[in-house]
Amino acid sequence: MSPATPTPRSRRERPAKPALTGPGIVATAVGLMRSEGLERVTMRRLAQELDTGPASLYVYFRNTAELHAAVLDELLGEVDLGVTAAAAGPLGWRDRLARILSSYIEVLYEHPSLARSALVTRPRGERYLDLVEALLTVLAEGGMEGERAGWAVDLLLQYATATAAEHGTRRQADDTQEEWDALTETLRGARQDRHPRIAAAADQLVSGSPEARRTWALDVLLNGILTAPAPDGARG
Amino acid sequence: MSPATPTPRSRRERPAKPALTGPGIVATAVGLMRSEGLERVTMRRLAQELDTGPASLYVYFRNTAELHAAVLDELLGEVDLGVTAAAAGPLGWRDRLARILSSYIEVLYEHPSLARSALVTRPRGERYLDLVEALLTVLAEGGMEGERAGWAVDLLLQYATATAAEHGTRRQADDTQEEWDALTETLRGARQDRHPRIAAAADQLVSGSPEARRTWALDVLLNGILTAPAPDGARG
DNA sequence: ACCTGAACACCGTTCAAGT
DNA sequence: ACCTGAACACCGTTCAAGT
């Protein structure tokens, strides 16, 4: 099986070590994230995967945050924007907007730490622009344009991103459950004298499935965007 | 200057090394955060500050996330809840709610990384409960109780926390500015063929001061909470 | 129960040197 | 311009051993 002439280990394991390219690196990073989670998509671990040293990656990304931003943009390619056009079907604009945002949330749900990084480093890749464009398109159909629409996009995406960061799975389902139980217990155990309203409303504070809450939150946001006074950015 | 009998270095520098206690550790951690930022509030750095080894801290906190949660709760003591009671002044409930949330945002603005950690590990300390209790009190005055109020608290705090995580200062003002410029440039440079709406609305997407946006967002949320159908947690 | 030193298994980033 | 080895300055967490 092994060749007569010994080959360096690294060459044998990765027969055709590909030249480094930006897209190639990102593709490898995405694969690594899928198999081991974003936590493992570190400069060092990724370099190892690419059969090189960590310093090499700094030619393509200024830092780890930029690397993660590139991974995020790649992942955003999975968001379903198929319902953007009014011609796409019988759904009204509100439902189509909800579909797009739900798809976005679901994509990020698998990678909450990516959602967290999106909250810090604002994305601005091509796929992200596609998403923003889609949201603006649907909002325009709902009669929203200009400042109101621009700010609405921001608020809607912030909500969706934060929700994925908060509730996303893959954060060791055990931990999440444990934490939730602890919170529930804390609320239920609130003392009548100091936190009477919490004590009374403990169940309502933790009620509802994530889906029910999400549906409600999107209703809140859209109703609010439609009824709040139009923003005036020039004033700020 | 130096005593005749040599004293171990550590004892000389911290004359009365205090015994470790939960509150004492948190107080030291808060001080460390104020002087060097949350990034430096690591188990190792904190242990060094306390003149001990990192392993000792695991008696008090199961992990770094718990430590940061304790720091956050301490910091929440600074949130101004003085306007909670209707008797506090002439302000209507909406304005009082906005005051409380703005105070919360401002407290977290100085420590965006703490806000980020709050988004992941749900807080449940005493000060956090005080904040929730205050919000429930003001919402009740606006006629909101039960499920609607409970879910509203969640959504309002999520918005506030995410906003602080996103826009908080202290994240190297330079970096933030640079990132913002890059985003603006990206939006302005959107290609007419692929992202026409972004190209048209670029200025509206980035317009407005943080304060103007915050005011608008709170309007949106409150209007939405008041007009969206009451949630039904039992259904979810 | 509380505290510790030492170890294990990692990190990001920079820099001088190579091609 | 791109790539690299090596180094610097850190991390979180566990464990066996002490008090």
Short mmCIF file of C-alpha atoms (C1' of nucleotides) in Angstrom, two decimals:
data_model
loop_
_atom_site.label_atom_id
_atom_site.label_comp_id
_atom_site.label_asym_id
_atom_site.label_seq_id
_atom_site.Cartn_x
_atom_site.Cartn_y
_atom_site.Cartn_z
CA MET A 1 0.00 0.00 0.00
CA SER A 2 2.67 2.51 0.91
CA PRO A 3 4.89 3.73 -1.87
CA ALA A 4 8.49 2.67 -2.04
CA THR A 5 9.70 6.21 -1.75
CA PRO A 6 8.59 7.65 1.59
CA THR A 7 6.45 10.72 1.25
CA PRO A 8 6.08 13.35 3.96
CA ARG A 9 3.17 12.54 6.19
CA SER A 10 1.26 15.64 5.36
CA ARG A 11 1.40 14.97 1.66
CA ARG A 12 0.18 11.45 2.07
CA GLU A 13 -2.86 12.45 4.13
CA ARG A 14 -3.93 15.33 1.91
CA PRO A 15 -2.90 14.03 -1.47
CA ALA A 16 -3.42 17.25 -3.34
CA LYS A 17 -2.85 20.00 -0.83
CA PRO A 18 -4.66 22.83 -2.58
CA ALA A 19 -3.11 26.25 -2.87
CA LEU A 20 -4.58 28.68 -0.40
CA THR A 21 -7.31 30.91 -1.75
CA GLY A 22 -9.81 33.09 0.04
CA PRO A 23 -12.89 31.09 -1.02
CA GLY A 24 -11.07 27.81 -0.44
CA ILE A 25 -10.20 28.78 3.09
CA VAL A 26 -13.76 29.85 3.81
CA ALA A 27 -15.11 26.58 2.42
CA THR A 28 -12.80 24.62 4.69
CA ALA A 29 -13.81 26.83 7.60
CA VAL A 30 -17.49 26.15 6.94
CA GLY A 31 -16.82 22.43 6.85
CA LEU A 32 -14.93 22.64 10.09
CA MET A 33 -17.79 24.56 11.67
CA ARG A 34 -20.30 21.97 10.55
CA SER A 35 -18.30 19.10 11.95
CA GLU A 36 -16.91 20.64 15.13
CA GLY A 37 -18.75 23.89 15.78
CA LEU A 38 -17.63 27.48 15.41
CA GLU A 39 -15.65 27.19 18.62
CA ARG A 40 -13.16 25.11 16.69
CA VAL A 41 -12.91 27.50 13.78
CA THR A 42 -9.82 29.15 15.18
CA MET A 43 -6.89 30.42 13.21
CA ARG A 44 -4.73 27.63 14.57
CA ARG A 45 -7.18 24.81 14.09
CA LEU A 46 -8.10 25.98 10.60
CA ALA A 47 -4.45 26.32 9.62
CA GLN A 48 -3.91 22.77 10.78
CA GLU A 49 -6.81 21.65 8.63
CA LEU A 50 -5.24 23.43 5.67
CA ASP A 51 -1.87 21.93 6.40
CA THR A 52 -0.17 25.22 7.07
CA GLY A 53 0.70 27.52 9.94
CA PRO A 54 -1.66 30.05 11.51
CA ALA A 55 0.37 33.01 10.27
CA SER A 56 -0.51 32.14 6.69
CA LEU A 57 -4.15 32.93 7.26
CA TYR A 58 -3.42 36.51 8.16
CA VAL A 59 -2.82 37.15 4.48
CA TYR A 60 -6.55 36.59 3.93
CA PHE A 61 -8.15 37.76 7.17
CA ARG A 62 -7.02 40.53 9.42
CA ASN A 63 -8.24 38.71 12.47
CA THR A 64 -10.53 35.99 13.72
CA ALA A 65 -13.58 38.25 13.64
CA GLU A 66 -13.12 38.76 9.91
CA LEU A 67 -12.78 35.06 9.37
CA HIS A 68 -16.01 34.42 11.21
CA ALA A 69 -17.72 37.17 9.25
CA ALA A 70 -16.73 35.43 6.03
CA VAL A 71 -18.08 32.13 7.34
CA LEU A 72 -21.34 33.83 8.26
CA ASP A 73 -21.76 35.34 4.84
CA GLU A 74 -21.21 31.96 3.26
CA LEU A 75 -23.84 30.47 5.53
CA LEU A 76 -26.32 33.19 4.66
CA GLY A 77 -26.45 31.67 1.21
CA GLU A 78 -28.80 29.13 2.76
CA VAL A 79 -31.44 31.67 3.72
CA ASP A 80 -34.52 31.13 1.62
CA LEU A 81 -35.33 34.31 -0.26
CA GLY A 82 -37.67 32.54 -2.65
CA VAL A 83 -40.77 34.29 -1.34
CA THR A 84 -39.42 37.77 -1.86
CA ALA A 85 -41.29 38.55 -5.05
CA ALA A 86 -45.00 39.19 -4.77
CA ALA A 87 -45.46 36.91 -7.76
CA ALA A 88 -44.06 34.02 -5.75
CA GLY A 89 -47.44 33.03 -4.41
CA PRO A 90 -50.58 34.02 -2.56
CA LEU A 91 -48.91 35.16 0.64
CA GLY A 92 -49.26 38.74 1.77
CA TRP A 93 -46.18 40.82 2.41
CA ARG A 94 -46.30 40.31 6.16
CA ASP A 95 -46.25 36.57 5.81
CA ARG A 96 -43.47 36.72 3.27
CA LEU A 97 -41.43 38.94 5.52
CA ALA A 98 -41.97 36.52 8.38
CA ARG A 99 -40.89 33.65 6.15
CA ILE A 100 -37.64 35.30 5.24
CA LEU A 101 -36.82 36.21 8.80
CA SER A 102 -37.75 32.76 10.04
CA SER A 103 -35.48 31.22 7.48
CA TYR A 104 -32.68 33.50 8.61
CA ILE A 105 -33.29 32.62 12.24
CA GLU A 106 -33.34 28.92 11.46
CA VAL A 107 -30.07 29.09 9.58
CA LEU A 108 -28.43 30.83 12.50
CA TYR A 109 -30.10 28.60 15.07
CA GLU A 110 -27.65 25.86 14.29
CA HIS A 111 -24.77 28.20 14.94
CA PRO A 112 -25.61 30.54 17.81
CA SER A 113 -22.02 31.61 18.23
CA LEU A 114 -22.05 32.85 14.67
CA ALA A 115 -25.15 34.86 15.49
CA ARG A 116 -23.30 36.33 18.43
CA SER A 117 -20.44 37.36 16.23
CA ALA A 118 -22.87 38.93 13.76
CA LEU A 119 -24.16 41.08 16.59
CA VAL A 120 -20.69 42.46 17.16
CA THR A 121 -19.13 42.62 13.72
CA ARG A 122 -21.77 43.93 11.38
CA PRO A 123 -21.96 41.67 8.34
CA ARG A 124 -21.55 43.24 4.93
CA GLY A 125 -20.91 40.39 2.53
CA GLU A 126 -22.78 39.72 -0.70
CA ARG A 127 -25.27 37.28 0.82
CA TYR A 128 -26.02 39.68 3.58
CA LEU A 129 -26.74 42.36 1.02
CA ASP A 130 -29.05 39.94 -0.77
CA LEU A 131 -30.93 39.49 2.48
CA VAL A 132 -31.23 43.22 3.11
CA GLU A 133 -32.34 43.77 -0.47
CA ALA A 134 -35.02 41.14 -0.05
CA LEU A 135 -36.30 42.70 3.15
CA LEU A 136 -36.43 46.14 1.55
CA THR A 137 -38.35 44.69 -1.37
CA VAL A 138 -41.01 43.14 0.80
CA LEU A 139 -41.26 46.17 3.06
CA ALA A 140 -41.73 48.40 0.02
CA GLU A 141 -44.65 46.29 -0.91
CA GLY A 142 -46.09 46.94 2.51
CA GLY A 143 -45.80 50.62 1.72
CA MET A 144 -42.63 51.25 3.67
CA GLU A 145 -39.78 53.09 2.11
CA GLY A 146 -37.05 55.54 3.00
CA GLU A 147 -36.05 56.00 6.59
CA ARG A 148 -38.79 53.88 8.05
CA ALA A 149 -37.84 50.92 5.91
CA GLY A 150 -34.12 51.35 6.52
CA TRP A 151 -34.50 51.46 10.25
CA ALA A 152 -37.02 48.65 10.16
CA VAL A 153 -34.54 46.36 8.43
CA ASP A 154 -32.03 47.08 11.13
CA LEU A 155 -34.46 46.40 13.95
CA LEU A 156 -35.87 43.24 12.38
CA LEU A 157 -32.43 41.80 11.75
CA GLN A 158 -31.28 42.73 15.21
CA TYR A 159 -34.23 40.89 16.69
CA ALA A 160 -33.64 37.83 14.55
CA THR A 161 -29.93 37.74 15.21
CA ALA A 162 -30.29 38.23 18.95
CA THR A 163 -32.93 35.51 19.10
CA ALA A 164 -30.66 33.04 17.38
CA ALA A 165 -27.77 34.04 19.62
CA GLU A 166 -29.91 33.55 22.69
CA HIS A 167 -31.91 30.46 21.97
CA GLY A 168 -29.89 28.69 19.31
CA THR A 169 -29.39 25.01 19.76
CA ARG A 170 -26.01 23.33 19.64
CA ARG A 171 -24.95 25.16 22.76
CA GLN A 172 -24.93 21.86 24.57
CA ALA A 173 -28.63 21.17 24.84
CA ASP A 174 -28.00 20.07 28.43
CA ASP A 175 -26.59 23.39 29.49
CA THR A 176 -29.42 25.31 27.93
CA GLN A 177 -32.02 23.13 29.62
CA GLU A 178 -30.29 23.39 32.96
CA GLU A 179 -30.07 27.15 32.65
CA TRP A 180 -33.72 27.41 31.73
CA ASP A 181 -34.74 25.31 34.70
CA ALA A 182 -32.62 27.45 36.97
CA LEU A 183 -34.24 30.60 35.64
CA THR A 184 -37.73 29.17 36.03
CA GLU A 185 -36.95 28.19 39.58
CA THR A 186 -35.55 31.61 40.37
CA LEU A 187 -38.68 33.31 39.05
CA ARG A 188 -41.06 30.96 40.81
CA GLY A 189 -39.12 31.41 44.01
CA ALA A 190 -39.24 35.20 43.87
CA ARG A 191 -40.09 36.57 47.27
CA GLN A 192 -43.50 38.10 47.75
CA ASP A 193 -42.12 41.08 49.60
CA ARG A 194 -39.41 42.14 47.22
CA HIS A 195 -40.64 40.91 43.84
CA PRO A 196 -44.39 40.47 44.13
CA ARG A 197 -45.08 40.93 40.43
CA ILE A 198 -42.50 38.39 39.42
CA ALA A 199 -43.88 35.96 41.95
CA ALA A 200 -47.36 36.48 40.52
CA ALA A 201 -46.34 36.35 36.88
CA ALA A 202 -43.55 33.76 36.97
CA ASP A 203 -45.43 31.38 34.74
CA GLN A 204 -46.21 34.04 32.18
CA LEU A 205 -42.58 35.09 32.07
CA VAL A 206 -41.48 31.67 30.89
CA SER A 207 -44.56 30.50 29.02
CA GLY A 208 -44.82 29.77 25.36
CA SER A 209 -42.73 27.85 22.87
CA PRO A 210 -39.92 29.62 21.06
CA GLU A 211 -42.06 29.53 17.92
CA ALA A 212 -45.07 31.11 19.59
CA ARG A 213 -42.88 33.84 21.01
CA ARG A 214 -41.24 34.44 17.68
CA THR A 215 -44.57 34.78 15.92
CA TRP A 216 -45.73 37.21 18.56
CA ALA A 217 -42.51 39.23 18.43
CA LEU A 218 -42.72 39.61 14.66
CA ASP A 219 -46.30 40.79 15.04
CA VAL A 220 -45.18 43.30 17.62
CA LEU A 221 -42.37 44.57 15.45
CA LEU A 222 -44.42 44.91 12.30
CA ASN A 223 -47.37 46.52 14.04
CA GLY A 224 -45.01 48.89 15.74
CA ILE A 225 -43.15 49.75 12.57
CA LEU A 226 -46.45 50.48 10.86
CA THR A 227 -47.88 52.64 13.63
CA ALA A 228 -44.91 54.40 15.22
CA PRO A 229 -44.22 57.91 13.94
CA ALA A 230 -41.92 57.89 10.94
CA PRO A 231 -38.36 58.35 12.05
CA ASP A 232 -36.42 61.45 11.15
CA GLY A 233 -32.76 60.61 10.79
CA ALA A 234 -31.78 64.16 9.92
CA ARG A 235 -32.86 65.20 13.37
CA GLY A 236 -30.59 62.77 15.23
CA MET B 1 13.12 50.95 53.58
CA SER B 2 13.04 47.17 53.38
CA PRO B 3 12.55 45.28 56.61
CA ALA B 4 15.40 43.32 58.13
CA THR B 5 13.49 40.10 57.86
CA PRO B 6 12.60 39.43 54.24
CA THR B 7 8.91 39.03 53.65
CA PRO B 8 7.47 37.13 50.70
CA ARG B 9 6.87 39.52 47.83
CA SER B 10 3.18 38.85 47.68
CA ARG B 11 2.62 39.73 51.30
CA ARG B 12 4.47 42.97 51.02
CA GLU B 13 2.47 44.13 48.02
CA ARG B 14 -0.95 43.27 49.40
CA PRO B 15 -0.49 43.88 53.10
CA ALA B 16 -3.75 42.32 54.24
CA LYS B 17 -4.57 39.68 51.71
CA PRO B 18 -8.27 39.24 52.38
CA ALA B 19 -9.80 35.80 52.69
CA LEU B 20 -11.67 34.77 49.58
CA THR B 21 -15.40 35.32 49.70
CA GLY B 22 -17.96 35.33 46.91
CA PRO B 23 -18.85 39.02 47.22
CA GLY B 24 -15.21 39.98 47.67
CA ILE B 25 -14.20 38.19 44.52
CA VAL B 26 -16.99 39.84 42.55
CA ALA B 27 -16.01 43.26 43.87
CA THR B 28 -12.44 42.69 42.75
CA ALA B 29 -13.70 41.46 39.39
CA VAL B 30 -15.78 44.60 38.93
CA GLY B 31 -12.78 46.75 39.74
CA LEU B 32 -10.69 44.83 37.28
CA MET B 33 -13.35 45.29 34.63
CA ARG B 34 -13.50 49.02 35.23
CA SER B 35 -9.77 49.40 34.94
CA GLU B 36 -8.94 46.93 32.19
CA GLY B 37 -12.19 45.88 30.54
CA LEU B 38 -14.11 42.62 30.76
CA GLU B 39 -11.64 41.00 28.41
CA ARG B 40 -9.18 40.96 31.30
CA VAL B 41 -11.63 39.52 33.78
CA THR B 42 -10.39 36.01 33.23
CA MET B 43 -10.03 33.31 35.83
CA ARG B 44 -6.27 33.59 35.63
CA ARG B 45 -6.01 37.36 35.70
CA LEU B 46 -8.54 37.64 38.50
CA ALA B 47 -6.76 34.98 40.53
CA GLN B 48 -3.54 36.91 40.11
CA GLU B 49 -5.28 40.03 41.36
CA LEU B 50 -6.46 38.07 44.38
CA ASP B 51 -3.04 36.66 44.98
CA THR B 52 -4.05 33.08 44.44
CA GLY B 53 -4.21 30.47 41.72
CA PRO B 54 -6.99 30.16 39.14
CA ALA B 55 -8.15 26.84 40.53
CA SER B 56 -9.26 28.54 43.75
CA LEU B 57 -11.96 30.46 41.94
CA TYR B 58 -13.71 27.33 40.84
CA VAL B 59 -14.94 26.97 44.41
CA TYR B 60 -17.11 30.05 43.81
CA PHE B 61 -17.93 29.92 40.11
CA ARG B 62 -18.43 26.87 37.99
CA ASN B 63 -16.95 28.59 34.98
CA THR B 64 -16.12 31.93 33.45
CA ALA B 65 -19.67 32.50 32.26
CA GLU B 66 -20.93 32.33 35.85
CA LEU B 67 -18.27 34.75 36.95
CA HIS B 68 -19.30 37.22 34.28
CA ALA B 69 -22.95 36.77 35.21
CA ALA B 70 -22.11 37.73 38.78
CA VAL B 71 -20.24 40.80 37.56
CA LEU B 72 -23.21 41.76 35.43
CA ASP B 73 -25.63 41.49 38.31
CA GLU B 74 -23.40 43.69 40.42
CA LEU B 75 -23.30 46.27 37.65
CA LEU B 76 -27.08 46.22 37.30
CA GLY B 77 -27.19 47.84 40.72
CA GLU B 78 -26.40 51.04 38.85
CA VAL B 79 -29.55 50.99 36.77
CA ASP B 80 -31.79 53.85 37.83
CA LEU B 81 -35.16 52.45 38.89
CA GLY B 82 -36.17 55.66 40.65
CA VAL B 83 -38.94 56.45 38.18
CA THR B 84 -40.70 53.15 38.62
CA ALA B 85 -43.47 54.35 40.92
CA ALA B 86 -46.19 56.50 39.38
CA ALA B 87 -45.85 58.82 42.36
CA ALA B 88 -42.27 59.58 41.33
CA GLY B 89 -43.28 62.45 39.09
CA PRO B 90 -45.36 63.72 36.24
CA LEU B 91 -44.08 61.30 33.61
CA GLY B 92 -46.48 58.91 31.97
CA TRP B 93 -45.80 55.20 32.06
CA ARG B 94 -44.30 55.12 28.57
CA ASP B 95 -41.75 57.74 29.42
CA ARG B 96 -40.91 56.03 32.66
CA LEU B 97 -40.45 52.73 30.90
CA ALA B 98 -38.17 54.41 28.38
CA ARG B 99 -36.16 55.96 31.21
CA ILE B 100 -35.57 52.63 32.87
CA LEU B 101 -34.56 50.94 29.66
CA SER B 102 -32.32 53.82 28.67
CA SER B 103 -30.59 53.65 32.01
CA TYR B 104 -30.08 49.93 31.54
CA ILE B 105 -28.68 50.48 28.07
CA GLU B 106 -26.36 53.21 29.29
CA VAL B 107 -25.01 51.04 32.07
CA LEU B 108 -24.26 48.27 29.59
CA TYR B 109 -22.94 50.65 26.96
CA GLU B 110 -19.70 50.94 28.85
CA HIS B 111 -19.31 47.19 28.83
CA PRO B 112 -20.60 45.75 25.58
CA SER B 113 -18.92 42.43 26.17
CA LEU B 114 -20.93 42.08 29.33
CA ALA B 115 -24.06 42.74 27.31
CA ARG B 116 -22.99 40.02 24.94
CA SER B 117 -22.58 37.58 27.76
CA ALA B 118 -26.03 38.54 29.08
CA LEU B 119 -27.45 37.57 25.73
CA VAL B 120 -26.06 34.08 26.12
CA THR B 121 -26.26 33.33 29.83
CA ARG B 122 -29.60 34.61 30.99
CA PRO B 123 -29.09 36.72 34.10
CA ARG B 124 -31.03 35.81 37.21
CA GLY B 125 -29.40 37.69 40.07
CA GLU B 126 -31.14 39.94 42.57
CA ARG B 127 -30.51 43.16 40.69
CA TYR B 128 -31.80 41.63 37.51
CA LEU B 129 -34.96 40.62 39.33
CA ASP B 130 -35.28 44.18 40.61
CA LEU B 131 -35.14 45.38 37.02
CA VAL B 132 -37.76 42.90 35.84
CA GLU B 133 -39.98 43.78 38.75
CA ALA B 134 -39.71 47.47 37.87
CA LEU B 135 -40.61 46.82 34.24
CA LEU B 136 -43.60 44.73 35.23
CA THR B 137 -44.73 47.50 37.57
CA VAL B 138 -44.64 50.17 34.89
CA LEU B 139 -46.22 47.91 32.28
CA ALA B 140 -49.05 47.12 34.68
CA GLU B 141 -49.73 50.79 34.90
CA GLY B 142 -50.02 50.87 31.14
CA GLY B 143 -52.66 48.19 31.47
CA MET B 144 -50.47 45.26 30.58
CA GLU B 145 -50.47 42.19 32.70
CA GLY B 146 -50.15 38.44 32.40
CA GLU B 147 -48.71 36.92 29.28
CA ARG B 148 -48.49 40.12 27.32
CA ALA B 149 -46.49 41.83 30.06
CA GLY B 150 -44.24 38.82 30.62
CA TRP B 151 -43.37 38.48 26.98
CA ALA B 152 -43.00 42.22 26.62
CA VAL B 153 -40.37 42.32 29.36
CA ASP B 154 -38.43 39.67 27.52
CA LEU B 155 -38.58 41.46 24.20
CA LEU B 156 -37.74 44.86 25.65
CA LEU B 157 -34.75 43.54 27.54
CA GLN B 158 -33.58 41.61 24.53
CA TYR B 159 -33.69 44.76 22.46
CA ALA B 160 -31.86 46.78 25.08
CA THR B 161 -29.21 44.13 25.64
CA ALA B 162 -28.60 43.54 21.96
CA THR B 163 -28.32 47.26 21.34
CA ALA B 164 -25.68 47.62 24.02
CA ALA B 165 -23.84 44.58 22.71
CA GLU B 166 -23.87 46.00 19.22
CA HIS B 167 -23.20 49.66 19.68
CA GLY B 168 -21.52 49.82 23.06
CA THR B 169 -18.46 51.97 23.29
CA ARG B 170 -15.13 50.78 24.71
CA ARG B 171 -14.78 48.34 21.84
CA GLN B 172 -11.85 50.37 20.62
CA ALA B 173 -13.65 53.43 19.30
CA ASP B 174 -11.35 53.26 16.28
CA ASP B 175 -12.44 49.81 15.28
CA THR B 176 -16.09 50.70 15.60
CA GLN B 177 -15.67 53.82 13.50
CA GLU B 178 -13.69 51.95 10.87
CA GLU B 179 -16.30 49.22 10.72
CA TRP B 180 -19.08 51.74 10.40
CA ASP B 181 -17.31 53.53 7.57
CA ALA B 182 -16.73 50.24 5.81
CA LEU B 183 -20.41 49.36 6.12
CA THR B 184 -21.50 52.74 4.83
CA GLU B 185 -19.18 52.41 1.90
CA THR B 186 -20.44 48.94 1.12
CA LEU B 187 -24.05 50.12 1.13
CA ARG B 188 -23.33 53.21 -0.95
CA GLY B 189 -21.40 51.09 -3.40
CA ALA B 190 -24.20 48.56 -3.84
CA ARG B 191 -24.59 47.74 -7.48
CA GLN B 192 -27.69 49.00 -9.23
CA ASP B 193 -28.32 45.69 -10.95
CA ARG B 194 -28.10 43.38 -8.01
CA HIS B 195 -29.11 45.55 -5.08
CA PRO B 196 -31.09 48.44 -6.44
CA ARG B 197 -33.04 49.13 -3.28
CA ILE B 198 -29.93 49.21 -1.16
CA ALA B 199 -28.28 51.55 -3.63
CA ALA B 200 -31.32 53.80 -3.45
CA ALA B 201 -31.74 53.68 0.30
CA ALA B 202 -28.12 53.52 1.45
CA ASP B 203 -28.34 56.81 3.30
CA GLN B 204 -31.52 55.83 5.08
CA LEU B 205 -29.99 52.58 6.18
CA VAL B 206 -27.26 54.34 8.12
CA SER B 207 -29.00 57.59 9.03
CA GLY B 208 -29.80 58.81 12.50
CA SER B 209 -27.93 59.01 15.75
CA PRO B 210 -27.96 56.03 18.11
CA GLU B 211 -30.26 58.02 20.39
CA ALA B 212 -32.75 58.80 17.63
CA ARG B 213 -32.81 55.16 16.63
CA ARG B 214 -33.26 54.05 20.19
CA THR B 215 -36.18 56.41 20.73
CA TRP B 216 -37.79 55.17 17.55
CA ALA B 217 -37.21 51.53 18.42
CA LEU B 218 -38.81 51.91 21.83
CA ASP B 219 -41.80 53.55 20.18
CA VAL B 220 -42.02 50.67 17.77
CA LEU B 221 -41.84 48.10 20.52
CA LEU B 222 -44.38 49.75 22.77
CA ASN B 223 -46.83 50.49 19.98
CA GLY B 224 -46.45 46.92 18.82
CA ILE B 225 -46.90 45.45 22.25
CA LEU B 226 -50.05 47.48 22.70
CA THR B 227 -51.59 46.62 19.36
CA ALA B 228 -50.43 43.07 18.57
CA PRO B 229 -52.88 40.35 19.51
CA ALA B 230 -52.38 39.16 23.07
CA PRO B 231 -50.09 36.16 23.09
CA ASP B 232 -51.32 32.77 24.13
CA GLY B 233 -48.54 30.81 25.75
CA ALA B 234 -50.71 27.78 26.41
CA ARG B 235 -51.02 27.33 22.67
CA GLY B 236 -47.27 27.16 22.05
"C1'" DA C 1 -15.17 22.62 52.68
"C1'" DC C 2 -11.78 25.32 50.97
"C1'" DC C 3 -7.46 26.14 48.70
"C1'" DT C 4 -3.45 25.19 45.84
"C1'" DG C 5 0.54 24.02 42.32
"C1'" DA C 6 1.08 21.98 38.40
"C1'" DA C 7 -0.30 20.22 34.32
"C1'" DC C 8 -3.04 19.60 29.92
"C1'" DA C 9 -4.67 21.37 25.99
"C1'" DC C 10 -5.45 24.95 23.86
"C1'" DC C 11 -5.74 30.34 22.02
"C1'" DG C 12 -4.52 35.15 18.77
"C1'" DT C 13 -1.15 37.64 16.80
"C1'" DT C 14 3.42 39.33 15.33
"C1'" DC C 15 7.85 39.17 13.32
"C1'" DA C 16 11.86 38.14 10.76
"C1'" DA C 17 13.00 35.35 7.17
"C1'" DG C 18 12.12 33.05 3.18
"C1'" DT C 19 10.07 32.27 -1.91
"C1'" DA D 1 2.73 39.22 -2.79
"C1'" DC D 2 2.44 35.21 -0.44
"C1'" DC D 3 3.88 31.92 2.93
"C1'" DT D 4 6.19 30.16 7.02
"C1'" DG D 5 8.46 28.67 11.75
"C1'" DA D 6 8.99 30.26 15.88
"C1'" DA D 7 8.04 32.98 19.52
"C1'" DC D 8 5.32 35.94 22.85
"C1'" DA D 9 1.77 36.38 25.78
"C1'" DC D 10 -1.88 34.70 27.06
"C1'" DC D 11 -6.46 31.38 27.93
"C1'" DG D 12 -10.08 27.60 30.72
"C1'" DT D 13 -10.29 23.79 33.33
"C1'" DT D 14 -9.03 19.59 35.93
"C1'" DC D 15 -6.73 16.88 39.27
"C1'" DA D 16 -4.26 15.13 43.07
"C1'" DA D 17 -2.72 16.77 47.18
"C1'" DG D 18 -2.91 19.56 50.96
"C1'" DT D 19 -5.31 22.25 55.15
#
